[in-house]
Amino acid sequence: QVQLVESGGGLVQPGGSLRLSCAATGFTSSPFSRYTMTWARQAPGKERELIATIINNGGYTNYTDSVKGRFRISRDNPKQTIYLQMNSLKIEDTAVYYCAAKRSWTQDYEYWGQGTQVTVSP
């Protein structure tokens, strides 16, 4: 079955950078290259929010306003991996970060990873 495994989280000071990775396995009925991928995050006491999305061929990306200009999503289809480069991190970026996958024609994300903790603190 499909598995998504995030890595790269940790503790960083404000203004610092982190790079998250999400490795995907188990895509049998449809190849990874047909999936839209997203990064989402959930801060304590808040709802989970989608923050960065990339379509199947990487030709289009979308970001929520709070991370525009600071975060960059990318994907490597042969490696079945997506990335989130996070720069100029702020305390309010502290959250559990998740990756998720869906086929382009579905509305809801079908598969979710377990998440990786990012803590931004002085």
XYZ file of N, CA and C in Angstrom:
366
model
N 0.831 -1.178 0.000
C 0.000 0.000 0.000
C 0.882 1.251 0.000
N 0.262 2.371 -0.285
C 1.007 3.626 -0.365
C 1.474 4.047 1.019
N 2.731 4.434 1.087
C 3.289 4.990 2.318
C 4.017 6.277 1.997
N 3.815 7.255 2.851
C 4.521 8.521 2.761
C 5.285 8.718 4.059
N 6.574 8.971 3.952
C 7.408 9.114 5.142
C 8.150 10.442 5.082
N 7.817 11.311 6.038
C 8.468 12.611 6.121
C 9.739 12.525 6.946
N 10.683 13.390 6.634
C 11.916 13.499 7.413
C 12.459 14.903 7.277
N 13.412 15.239 8.138
C 14.084 16.527 8.047
C 13.648 17.566 9.052
N 12.651 17.238 9.858
C 12.225 18.189 10.864
C 13.260 18.337 11.967
N 13.017 19.293 12.845
C 13.931 19.501 13.960
C 13.740 20.855 14.594
N 14.713 21.235 15.395
C 14.704 22.508 16.106
C 15.620 23.479 15.375
N 15.109 24.673 15.129
C 15.891 25.682 14.424
C 15.578 27.042 15.007
N 16.534 27.945 14.943
C 16.322 29.295 15.442
C 15.556 30.133 14.420
N 14.874 31.161 14.880
C 14.207 32.065 13.934
C 15.198 32.601 12.911
N 14.751 32.648 11.662
C 15.625 33.068 10.571
C 16.387 31.942 9.918
N 16.340 30.775 10.518
C 17.063 29.633 9.986
C 16.311 28.920 8.876
N 16.897 27.822 8.429
C 16.343 27.052 7.317
C 16.283 25.575 7.662
N 15.337 24.903 7.038
C 15.235 23.448 7.093
C 14.754 22.959 5.741
N 15.103 21.724 5.431
C 14.600 21.093 4.224
C 13.911 19.784 4.605
N 12.632 19.721 4.344
C 11.872 18.512 4.609
C 11.828 17.639 3.358
N 11.793 16.344 3.589
C 11.631 15.384 2.504
C 10.438 14.489 2.794
N 9.835 14.009 1.731
C 8.728 13.059 1.850
C 8.959 11.961 0.811
N 9.282 10.784 1.297
C 9.544 9.652 0.406
C 8.289 8.809 0.269
N 7.922 8.529 -0.955
C 6.689 7.797 -1.244
C 6.996 6.412 -1.797
N 6.256 5.431 -1.332
C 6.382 4.069 -1.840
C 4.999 3.466 -2.005
N 4.937 2.391 -2.789
C 3.703 1.622 -2.885
C 2.717 2.074 -3.927
N 3.124 2.965 -4.828
C 2.194 3.396 -5.867
C 2.166 2.328 -6.952
N 1.110 1.507 -6.973
C 1.036 0.414 -7.923
C -0.041 0.671 -8.989
N -1.245 1.051 -8.579
C -2.324 1.248 -9.557
C -2.099 2.489 -10.397
N -1.568 3.511 -9.806
C -1.209 4.726 -10.541
C 0.186 5.140 -10.115
N 1.038 5.521 -11.059
C 2.402 5.889 -10.682
C 2.463 7.198 -9.913
N 3.512 7.361 -9.165
C 3.720 8.572 -8.367
C 3.594 9.816 -9.234
N 4.042 9.722 -10.460
C 4.046 10.887 -11.349
C 2.646 11.361 -11.728
N 1.617 10.649 -11.337
C 0.237 11.083 -11.608
C -0.411 11.750 -10.395
N 0.341 11.868 -9.335
C -0.231 12.393 -8.101
C 0.143 13.852 -7.870
N -0.846 14.613 -7.477
C -0.603 15.933 -6.916
C -0.162 15.746 -5.461
N 0.875 16.469 -5.081
C 1.425 16.337 -3.735
C 1.317 17.660 -2.991
N 1.172 17.556 -1.700
C 1.073 18.764 -0.906
C 1.814 18.614 0.406
N 2.225 19.729 0.968
C 2.698 19.819 2.339
C 1.615 20.550 3.142
N 1.336 20.020 4.289
C 0.395 20.640 5.209
C 1.053 20.721 6.578
N 0.488 21.534 7.450
C 1.034 21.613 8.813
C -0.094 21.822 9.803
N 0.174 21.399 11.018
C -0.782 21.589 12.091
C -0.037 22.063 13.328
N -0.367 23.274 13.729
C 0.220 23.844 14.929
C -0.648 23.473 16.131
N -0.087 23.500 17.329
C -0.865 23.158 18.524
C -2.117 24.015 18.637
N -3.253 23.371 18.807
C -4.508 24.081 18.987
C -5.119 24.635 17.715
N -4.518 24.324 16.587
C -5.026 24.844 15.316
C -5.375 23.705 14.375
N -6.169 24.028 13.367
C -6.519 23.040 12.359
C -5.355 22.842 11.393
N -5.334 21.682 10.771
C -4.319 21.424 9.772
C -4.587 22.287 8.543
N -3.549 22.864 7.973
C -3.687 23.719 6.808
C -2.728 23.268 5.713
N -3.197 23.330 4.486
C -2.324 23.055 3.349
C -1.478 24.285 3.091
N -0.180 24.109 2.923
C 0.684 25.268 2.763
C 1.385 25.327 1.414
N 1.599 24.192 0.771
C 2.308 24.191 -0.506
C 1.886 22.970 -1.298
N 1.593 23.182 -2.583
C 1.102 22.109 -3.440
C 1.858 22.119 -4.752
N 2.093 20.916 -5.296
C 2.786 20.791 -6.577
C 2.062 19.736 -7.405
N 1.823 20.058 -8.670
C 1.107 19.113 -9.516
C 2.030 17.987 -9.975
N 1.467 17.030 -10.693
C 2.179 15.788 -10.969
C 3.515 15.966 -11.681
N 3.600 16.897 -12.636
C 4.855 17.065 -13.377
C 5.708 18.206 -12.827
N 5.269 18.802 -11.744
C 6.030 19.883 -11.131
C 5.892 21.221 -11.828
N 5.015 21.284 -12.830
C 4.907 22.493 -13.618
C 4.125 23.618 -12.985
N 3.461 23.325 -11.894
C 2.682 24.357 -11.210
C 2.775 24.125 -9.717
N 2.982 25.212 -8.995
C 3.004 25.149 -7.543
C 2.105 26.238 -6.976
N 1.667 26.019 -5.755
C 0.802 26.990 -5.102
C 1.150 27.030 -3.624
N 1.099 28.228 -3.038
C 1.477 28.395 -1.639
C 0.425 29.210 -0.907
N 0.256 28.904 0.343
C -0.562 29.762 1.171
C 0.207 31.052 1.450
N -0.517 32.121 1.695
C 0.122 33.433 1.792
C 1.204 33.490 2.864
N 1.015 32.804 3.964
C 1.942 32.926 5.091
C 3.334 32.365 4.796
N 3.477 31.549 3.738
C 4.788 30.971 3.442
C 5.334 31.417 2.095
N 4.558 32.172 1.341
C 5.019 32.625 0.020
C 6.321 33.407 0.142
N 7.249 33.101 -0.752
C 8.530 33.798 -0.755
C 9.535 33.237 0.224
N 9.094 32.351 1.129
C 10.007 31.762 2.110
C 10.164 30.250 1.912
N 9.103 29.592 1.499
C 9.124 28.139 1.314
C 9.076 27.820 -0.174
N 9.672 26.671 -0.526
C 9.617 26.212 -1.917
C 9.395 24.710 -1.945
N 8.367 24.304 -2.662
C 8.067 22.878 -2.828
C 8.650 22.402 -4.146
N 9.168 21.198 -4.156
C 9.707 20.602 -5.377
C 9.499 19.098 -5.320
N 9.716 18.441 -6.442
C 9.544 16.990 -6.476
C 10.549 16.382 -7.431
N 10.888 15.134 -7.140
C 11.765 14.337 -7.991
C 10.994 13.051 -8.282
N 10.343 12.997 -9.427
C 9.481 11.853 -9.707
C 10.232 10.525 -9.781
N 11.398 10.467 -10.417
C 12.110 9.175 -10.420
C 12.433 8.679 -9.010
N 12.687 9.591 -8.095
C 12.980 9.203 -6.703
C 11.717 9.086 -5.868
N 10.570 9.450 -6.448
C 9.292 9.402 -5.726
C 9.393 10.164 -4.394
N 9.913 11.353 -4.495
C 10.161 12.171 -3.307
C 9.761 13.616 -3.589
N 9.179 14.244 -2.578
C 8.969 15.679 -2.651
C 9.742 16.344 -1.527
N 9.955 17.639 -1.682
C 10.759 18.396 -0.738
C 10.044 19.694 -0.379
N 10.402 20.212 0.771
C 9.962 21.535 1.165
C 11.164 22.269 1.739
N 11.667 23.215 0.960
C 12.757 24.067 1.443
C 12.143 25.237 2.197
N 12.485 25.350 3.466
C 11.916 26.387 4.319
C 13.016 27.334 4.750
N 12.896 28.585 4.360
C 13.867 29.614 4.709
C 13.207 30.698 5.564
N 14.016 31.495 6.194
C 13.520 32.605 7.025
C 12.423 32.133 7.975
N 12.699 31.064 8.655
C 11.681 30.472 9.521
C 11.313 31.396 10.669
N 10.038 31.350 11.025
C 9.492 32.164 12.095
C 8.959 31.258 13.201
N 8.824 31.811 14.373
C 8.299 31.044 15.502
C 6.928 30.462 15.147
N 6.143 31.224 14.413
C 4.800 30.761 14.062
C 4.790 29.643 13.021
N 5.952 29.273 12.498
C 6.039 28.114 11.606
C 6.120 26.807 12.391
N 6.229 26.905 13.692
C 6.286 25.701 14.522
C 5.015 24.878 14.353
N 5.188 23.622 13.986
C 4.044 22.756 13.712
C 4.550 21.361 13.369
N 3.614 20.434 13.281
C 3.899 19.139 12.675
C 3.605 19.276 11.185
N 4.568 18.881 10.380
C 4.447 19.015 8.926
C 4.165 17.642 8.310
N 3.175 17.618 7.441
C 2.746 16.390 6.788
C 2.843 16.536 5.268
N 3.091 15.429 4.606
C 2.913 15.408 3.160
C 1.702 14.531 2.838
N 1.102 14.805 1.695
C -0.087 14.072 1.286
C -0.121 13.965 -0.228
N -0.872 12.972 -0.710
C -0.939 12.703 -2.143
C -2.377 12.485 -2.577
N -2.675 12.958 -3.792
C -3.972 12.648 -4.383
C -3.827 12.614 -5.898
N -4.647 11.812 -6.516
C -4.677 11.842 -7.972
C -5.353 13.137 -8.415
N -5.004 13.596 -9.575
C -5.398 14.946 -9.990
C -6.909 15.121 -10.051
N -7.646 14.035 -10.287
C -9.083 14.178 -10.449
C -9.877 14.017 -9.173
N -9.194 13.726 -8.074
C -9.909 13.587 -6.811
C -9.870 14.895 -6.032
N -10.865 15.099 -5.194
C -10.938 16.338 -4.432
C -10.107 16.257 -3.166
N -10.232 15.151 -2.455
C -9.566 15.019 -1.161
C -8.227 14.305 -1.316
N -7.305 14.637 -0.424
C -6.029 13.934 -0.407
C -6.251 12.525 0.130
N -5.705 11.552 -0.606
C -5.987 10.145 -0.349
C -5.013 9.523 0.637
N -3.788 9.994 0.640
C -2.758 9.384 1.470
C -2.018 10.476 2.240
N -1.722 10.172 3.501
C -1.035 11.115 4.381
C 0.122 10.411 5.080
N 1.195 11.178 5.291
C 2.276 10.677 6.107
C 1.996 10.869 7.577
N 2.936 10.441 8.407
C 2.777 10.524 9.858
C 3.220 11.861 10.422
N 3.952 12.628 9.642
C 4.343 13.957 10.077
C 5.740 14.024 10.674
N 6.311 15.220 10.593
C 7.603 15.487 11.210
C 7.515 16.835 11.920
N 8.058 16.891 13.115
C 7.945 18.096 13.951
C 8.986 19.126 13.543
N 8.516 20.346 13.359
C 9.404 21.494 13.142
C 9.159 22.476 14.275
N 10.209 22.810 14.992
C 10.116 23.756 16.102
C 11.073 24.900 15.841
N 10.519 26.101 15.810
C 11.320 27.304 15.615
C 11.337 28.054 16.941
N 12.504 28.158 17.524
C 12.615 28.739 18.864
C 13.986 29.380 19.029
N 14.042 30.523 19.775
C 15.346 31.178 19.997
C 16.298 30.284 20.778
